[in-house]
PDB file of C-alpha atoms and ligand atoms in Angstrom:
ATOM      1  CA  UNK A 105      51.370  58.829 -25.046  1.00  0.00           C
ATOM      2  CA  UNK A 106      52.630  59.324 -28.586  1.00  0.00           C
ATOM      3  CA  UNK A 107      54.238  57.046 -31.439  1.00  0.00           C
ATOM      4  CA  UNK A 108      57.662  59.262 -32.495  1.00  0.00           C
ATOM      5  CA  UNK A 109      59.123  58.949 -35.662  1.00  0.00           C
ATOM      6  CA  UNK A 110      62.063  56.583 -35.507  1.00  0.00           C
ATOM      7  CA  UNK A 111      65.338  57.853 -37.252  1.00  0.00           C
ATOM      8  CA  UNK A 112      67.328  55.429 -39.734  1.00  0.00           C
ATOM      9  CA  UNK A 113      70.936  55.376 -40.760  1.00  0.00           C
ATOM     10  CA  UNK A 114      71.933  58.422 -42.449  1.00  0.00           C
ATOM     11  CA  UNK A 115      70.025  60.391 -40.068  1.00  0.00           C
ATOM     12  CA  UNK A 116      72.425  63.184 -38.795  1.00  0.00           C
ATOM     13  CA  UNK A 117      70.877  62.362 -34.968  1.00  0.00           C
ATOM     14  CA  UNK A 118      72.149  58.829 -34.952  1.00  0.00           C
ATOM     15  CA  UNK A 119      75.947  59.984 -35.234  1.00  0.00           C
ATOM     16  CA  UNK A 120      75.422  62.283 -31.888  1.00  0.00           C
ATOM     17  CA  UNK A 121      77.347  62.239 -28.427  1.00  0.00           C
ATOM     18  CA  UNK A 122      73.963  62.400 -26.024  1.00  0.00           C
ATOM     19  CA  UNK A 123      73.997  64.981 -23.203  1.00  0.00           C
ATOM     20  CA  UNK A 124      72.860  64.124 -19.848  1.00  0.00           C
ATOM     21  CA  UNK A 125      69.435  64.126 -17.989  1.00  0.00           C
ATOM     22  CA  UNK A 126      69.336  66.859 -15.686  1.00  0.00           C
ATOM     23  CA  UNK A 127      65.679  67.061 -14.866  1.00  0.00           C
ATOM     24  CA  UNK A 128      63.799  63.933 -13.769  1.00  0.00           C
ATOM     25  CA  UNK A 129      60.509  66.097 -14.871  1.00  0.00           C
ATOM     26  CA  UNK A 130      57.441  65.487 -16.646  1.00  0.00           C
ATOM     27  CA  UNK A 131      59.097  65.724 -20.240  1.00  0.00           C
ATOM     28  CA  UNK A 132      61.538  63.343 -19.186  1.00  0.00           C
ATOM     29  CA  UNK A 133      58.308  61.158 -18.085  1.00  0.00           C
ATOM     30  CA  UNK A 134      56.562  62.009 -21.471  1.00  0.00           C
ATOM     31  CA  UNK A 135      59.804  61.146 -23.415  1.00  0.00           C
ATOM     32  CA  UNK A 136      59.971  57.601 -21.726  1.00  0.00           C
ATOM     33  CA  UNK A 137      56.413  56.995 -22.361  1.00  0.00           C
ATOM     34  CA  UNK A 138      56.550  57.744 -25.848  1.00  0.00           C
ATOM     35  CA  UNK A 139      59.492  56.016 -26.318  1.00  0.00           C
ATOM     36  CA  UNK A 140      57.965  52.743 -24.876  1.00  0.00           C
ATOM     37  CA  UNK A 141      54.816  52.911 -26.771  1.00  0.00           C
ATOM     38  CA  UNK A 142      57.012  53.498 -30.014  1.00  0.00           C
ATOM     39  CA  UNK A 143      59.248  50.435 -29.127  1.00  0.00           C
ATOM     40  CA  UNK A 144      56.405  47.905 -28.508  1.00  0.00           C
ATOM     41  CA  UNK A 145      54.804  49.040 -31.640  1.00  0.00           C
ATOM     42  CA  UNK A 146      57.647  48.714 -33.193  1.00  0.00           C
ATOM     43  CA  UNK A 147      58.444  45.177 -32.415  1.00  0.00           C
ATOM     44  CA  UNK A 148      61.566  46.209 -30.790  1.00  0.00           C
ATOM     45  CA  UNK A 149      63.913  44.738 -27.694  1.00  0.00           C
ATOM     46  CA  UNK A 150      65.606  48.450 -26.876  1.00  0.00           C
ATOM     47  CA  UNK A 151      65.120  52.080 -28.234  1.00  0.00           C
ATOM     48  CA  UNK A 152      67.462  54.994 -27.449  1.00  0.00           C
ATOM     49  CA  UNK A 153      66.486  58.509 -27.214  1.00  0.00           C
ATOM     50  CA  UNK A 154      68.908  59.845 -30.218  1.00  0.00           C
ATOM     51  CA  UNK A 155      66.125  57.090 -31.905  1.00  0.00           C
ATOM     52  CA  UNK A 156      63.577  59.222 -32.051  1.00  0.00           C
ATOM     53  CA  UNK A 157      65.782  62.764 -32.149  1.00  0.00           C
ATOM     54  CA  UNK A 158      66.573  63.290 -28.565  1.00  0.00           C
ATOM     55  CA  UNK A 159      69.666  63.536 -27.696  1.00  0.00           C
ATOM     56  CA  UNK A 160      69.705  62.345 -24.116  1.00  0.00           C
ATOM     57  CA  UNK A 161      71.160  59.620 -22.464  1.00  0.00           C
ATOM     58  CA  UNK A 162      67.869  57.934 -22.285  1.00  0.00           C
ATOM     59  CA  UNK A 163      67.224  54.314 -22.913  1.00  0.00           C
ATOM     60  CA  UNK A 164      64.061  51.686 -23.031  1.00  0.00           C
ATOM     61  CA  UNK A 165      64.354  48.011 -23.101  1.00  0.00           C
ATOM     62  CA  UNK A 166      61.158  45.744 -23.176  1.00  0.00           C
ATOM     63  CA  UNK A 167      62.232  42.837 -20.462  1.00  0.00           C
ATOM     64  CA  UNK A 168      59.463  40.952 -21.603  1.00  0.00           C
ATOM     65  CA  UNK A 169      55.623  40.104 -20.076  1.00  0.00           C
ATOM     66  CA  UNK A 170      57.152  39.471 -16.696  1.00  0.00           C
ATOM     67  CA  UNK A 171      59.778  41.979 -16.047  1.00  0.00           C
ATOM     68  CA  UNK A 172      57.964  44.891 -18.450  1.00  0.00           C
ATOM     69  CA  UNK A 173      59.709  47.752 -19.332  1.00  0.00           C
ATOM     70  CA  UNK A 174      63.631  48.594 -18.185  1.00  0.00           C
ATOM     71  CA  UNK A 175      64.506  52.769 -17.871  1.00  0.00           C
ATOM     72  CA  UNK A 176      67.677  53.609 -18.093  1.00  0.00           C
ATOM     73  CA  UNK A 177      68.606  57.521 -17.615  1.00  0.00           C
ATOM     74  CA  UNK A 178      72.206  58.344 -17.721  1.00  0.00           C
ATOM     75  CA  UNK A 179      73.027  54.561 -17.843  1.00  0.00           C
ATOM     76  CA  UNK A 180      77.060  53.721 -17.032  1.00  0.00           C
ATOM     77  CA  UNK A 181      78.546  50.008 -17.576  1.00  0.00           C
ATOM     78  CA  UNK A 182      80.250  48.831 -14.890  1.00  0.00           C
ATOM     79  CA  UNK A 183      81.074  45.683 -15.155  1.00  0.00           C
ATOM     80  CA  UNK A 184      81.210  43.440 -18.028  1.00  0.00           C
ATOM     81  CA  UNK A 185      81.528  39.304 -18.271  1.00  0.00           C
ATOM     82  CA  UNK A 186      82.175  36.613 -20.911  1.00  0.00           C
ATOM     83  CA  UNK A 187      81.767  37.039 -24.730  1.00  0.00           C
ATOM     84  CA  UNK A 188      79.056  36.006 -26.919  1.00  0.00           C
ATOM     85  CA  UNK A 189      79.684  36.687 -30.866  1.00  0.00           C
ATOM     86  CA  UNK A 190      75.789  36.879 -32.359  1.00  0.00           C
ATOM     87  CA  UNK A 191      73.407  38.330 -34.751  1.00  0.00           C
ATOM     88  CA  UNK A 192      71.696  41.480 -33.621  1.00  0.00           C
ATOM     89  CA  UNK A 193      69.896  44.341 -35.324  1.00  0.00           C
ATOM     90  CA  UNK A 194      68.392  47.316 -34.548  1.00  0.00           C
ATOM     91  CA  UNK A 195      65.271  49.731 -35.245  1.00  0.00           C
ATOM     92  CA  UNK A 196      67.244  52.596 -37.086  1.00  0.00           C
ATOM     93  CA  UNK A 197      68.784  50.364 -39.423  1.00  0.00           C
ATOM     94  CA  UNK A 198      65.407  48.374 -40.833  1.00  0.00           C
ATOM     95  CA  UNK A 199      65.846  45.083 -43.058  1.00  0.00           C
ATOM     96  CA  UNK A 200      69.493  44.156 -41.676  1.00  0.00           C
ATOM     97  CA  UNK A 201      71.254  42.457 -39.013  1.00  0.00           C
ATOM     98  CA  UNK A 202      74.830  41.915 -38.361  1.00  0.00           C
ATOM     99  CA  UNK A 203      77.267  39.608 -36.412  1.00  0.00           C
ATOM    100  CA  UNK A 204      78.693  41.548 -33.388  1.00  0.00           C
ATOM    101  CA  UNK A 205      80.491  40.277 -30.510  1.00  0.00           C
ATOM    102  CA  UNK A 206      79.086  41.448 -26.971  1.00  0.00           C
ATOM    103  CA  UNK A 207      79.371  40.377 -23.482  1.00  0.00           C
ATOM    104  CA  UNK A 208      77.335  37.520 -21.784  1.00  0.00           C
ATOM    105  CA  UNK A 209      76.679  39.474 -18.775  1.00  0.00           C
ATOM    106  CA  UNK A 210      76.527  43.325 -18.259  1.00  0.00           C
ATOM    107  CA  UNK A 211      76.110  45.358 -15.298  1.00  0.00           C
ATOM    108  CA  UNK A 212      74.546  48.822 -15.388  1.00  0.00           C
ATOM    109  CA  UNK A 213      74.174  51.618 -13.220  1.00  0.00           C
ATOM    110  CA  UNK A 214      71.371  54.093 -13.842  1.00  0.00           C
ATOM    111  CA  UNK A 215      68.828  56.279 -12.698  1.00  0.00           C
ATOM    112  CA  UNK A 216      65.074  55.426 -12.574  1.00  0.00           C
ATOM    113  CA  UNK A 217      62.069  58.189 -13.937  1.00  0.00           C
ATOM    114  CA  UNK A 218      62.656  59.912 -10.633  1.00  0.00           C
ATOM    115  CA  UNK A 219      65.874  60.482 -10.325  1.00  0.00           C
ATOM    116  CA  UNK A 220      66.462  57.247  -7.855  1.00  0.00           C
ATOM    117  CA  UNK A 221      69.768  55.256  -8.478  1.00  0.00           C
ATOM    118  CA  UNK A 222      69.869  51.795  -9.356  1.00  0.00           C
ATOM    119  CA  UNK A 223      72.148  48.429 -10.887  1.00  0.00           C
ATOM    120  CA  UNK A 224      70.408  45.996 -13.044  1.00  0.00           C
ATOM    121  CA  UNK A 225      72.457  43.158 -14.752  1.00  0.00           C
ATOM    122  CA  UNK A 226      71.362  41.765 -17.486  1.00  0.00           C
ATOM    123  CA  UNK A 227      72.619  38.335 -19.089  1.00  0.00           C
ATOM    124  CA  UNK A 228      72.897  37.243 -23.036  1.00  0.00           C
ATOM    125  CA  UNK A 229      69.680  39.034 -25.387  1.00  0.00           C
ATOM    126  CA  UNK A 230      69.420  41.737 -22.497  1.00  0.00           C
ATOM    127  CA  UNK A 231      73.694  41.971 -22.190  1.00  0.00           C
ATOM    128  CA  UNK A 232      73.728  42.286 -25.765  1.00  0.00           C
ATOM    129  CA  UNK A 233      70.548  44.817 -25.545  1.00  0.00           C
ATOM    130  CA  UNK A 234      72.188  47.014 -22.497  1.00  0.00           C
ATOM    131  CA  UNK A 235      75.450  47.840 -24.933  1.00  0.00           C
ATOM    132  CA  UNK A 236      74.181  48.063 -27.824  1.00  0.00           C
ATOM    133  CA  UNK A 237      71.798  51.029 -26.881  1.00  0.00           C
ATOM    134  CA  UNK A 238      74.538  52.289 -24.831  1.00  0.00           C
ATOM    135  CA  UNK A 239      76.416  52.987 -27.985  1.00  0.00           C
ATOM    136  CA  UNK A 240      73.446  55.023 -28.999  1.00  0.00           C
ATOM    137  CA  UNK A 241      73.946  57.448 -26.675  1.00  0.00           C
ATOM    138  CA  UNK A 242      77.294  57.864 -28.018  1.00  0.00           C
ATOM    139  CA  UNK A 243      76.667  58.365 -31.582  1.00  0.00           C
ATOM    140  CA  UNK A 244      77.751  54.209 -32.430  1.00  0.00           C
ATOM    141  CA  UNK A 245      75.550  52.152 -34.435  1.00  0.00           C
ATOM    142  CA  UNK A 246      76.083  48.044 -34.747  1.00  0.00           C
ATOM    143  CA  UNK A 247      76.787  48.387 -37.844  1.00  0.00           C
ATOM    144  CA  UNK A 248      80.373  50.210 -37.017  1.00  0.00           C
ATOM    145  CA  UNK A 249      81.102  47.095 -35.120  1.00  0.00           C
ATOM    146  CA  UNK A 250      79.792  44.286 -36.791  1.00  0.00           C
ATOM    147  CA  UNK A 251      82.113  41.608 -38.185  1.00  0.00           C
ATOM    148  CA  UNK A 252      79.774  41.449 -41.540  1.00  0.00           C
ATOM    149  CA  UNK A 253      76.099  43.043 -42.120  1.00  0.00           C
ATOM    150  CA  UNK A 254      73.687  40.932 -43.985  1.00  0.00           C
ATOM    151  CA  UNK A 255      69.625  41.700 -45.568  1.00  0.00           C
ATOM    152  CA  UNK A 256      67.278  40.113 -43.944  1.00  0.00           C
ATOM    153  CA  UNK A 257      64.552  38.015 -46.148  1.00  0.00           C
ATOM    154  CA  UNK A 258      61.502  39.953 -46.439  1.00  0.00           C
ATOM    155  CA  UNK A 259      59.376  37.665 -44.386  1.00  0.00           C
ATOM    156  CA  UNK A 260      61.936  37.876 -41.453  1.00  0.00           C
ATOM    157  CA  UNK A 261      61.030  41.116 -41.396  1.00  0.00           C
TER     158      UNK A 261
HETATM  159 NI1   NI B 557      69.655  50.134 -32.181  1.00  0.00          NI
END
């Protein structure tokens, strides 16, 4: 496993539609790996692959001690409930967070590391979590959809 280099705002990668996973391979394996190590280093809740300059429809969300890690490869909403307007912030935009509206509950469909369908639903941090790395993979940052962006204090950091 690997730390990657996690891309900020501004970062040409960030602004990309992601392709598909066609392969449920070892570099796909690698990739999600990597991509978990970097997020729990990185004190993170989700990480998308355009993140960390792949631009596949890739996502990793840490469910906490119990659950562990979520993979989602070529993730699809399905079904959305409720509304929840809340702060949220996110690795490629460091020392912010912003007020966005989200859904309380989310439903997802999406393939595991070997290729095996699946639907997880996830309810307010992890509903919040599911869509807002979903926009990742098409090229949508919070920021875009925030009602107002603030600075965090330095020791919130
Ligand atoms: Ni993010």
């Amino acid at each position: 496993m690997a730390i990657r280099k996690i891309r900020e705002i501004g970062d040409p990668c960030l602004k990309k539609k992601c392709r598909e996973v066609e392969t449920f391979d070892e570099k796909l394996h690698t990739l999600l790996d990597d991509m978990q190590e970097t997020l729990l280093l990185a004190n993170g809740v989700g990480l998308a692959a355009p993140q960390v300059g792949i631009l596949r429809r890739v996502v990793v969300i840490d469910l906490g001690e119990d659950e562990g890690m979520l993979e989602l490869i070529n993730p699809v909403i399905t079904h959305t409930e409720g509304s929840v307007t809340d702060t949220e912030g996110c690795l490629s935009v460091p020392g912010k967070a912003g007020t966005v509206t989200r859904p309380q509950k989310a439903t997802v469909k999406a393939f595991d590391r070997f290729g095996d369908e699946f639907e997880f639903t996830g309810e307010d941090l992890y509903a919040r979590c599911i869509c807002h790395e979903c926009d990742h993979l098409d090229g949508t940052l919070y920021v875009e959809k925030a009602s107002e962006v603030f600075e965090l204090e330095q020791n919130e950091e």
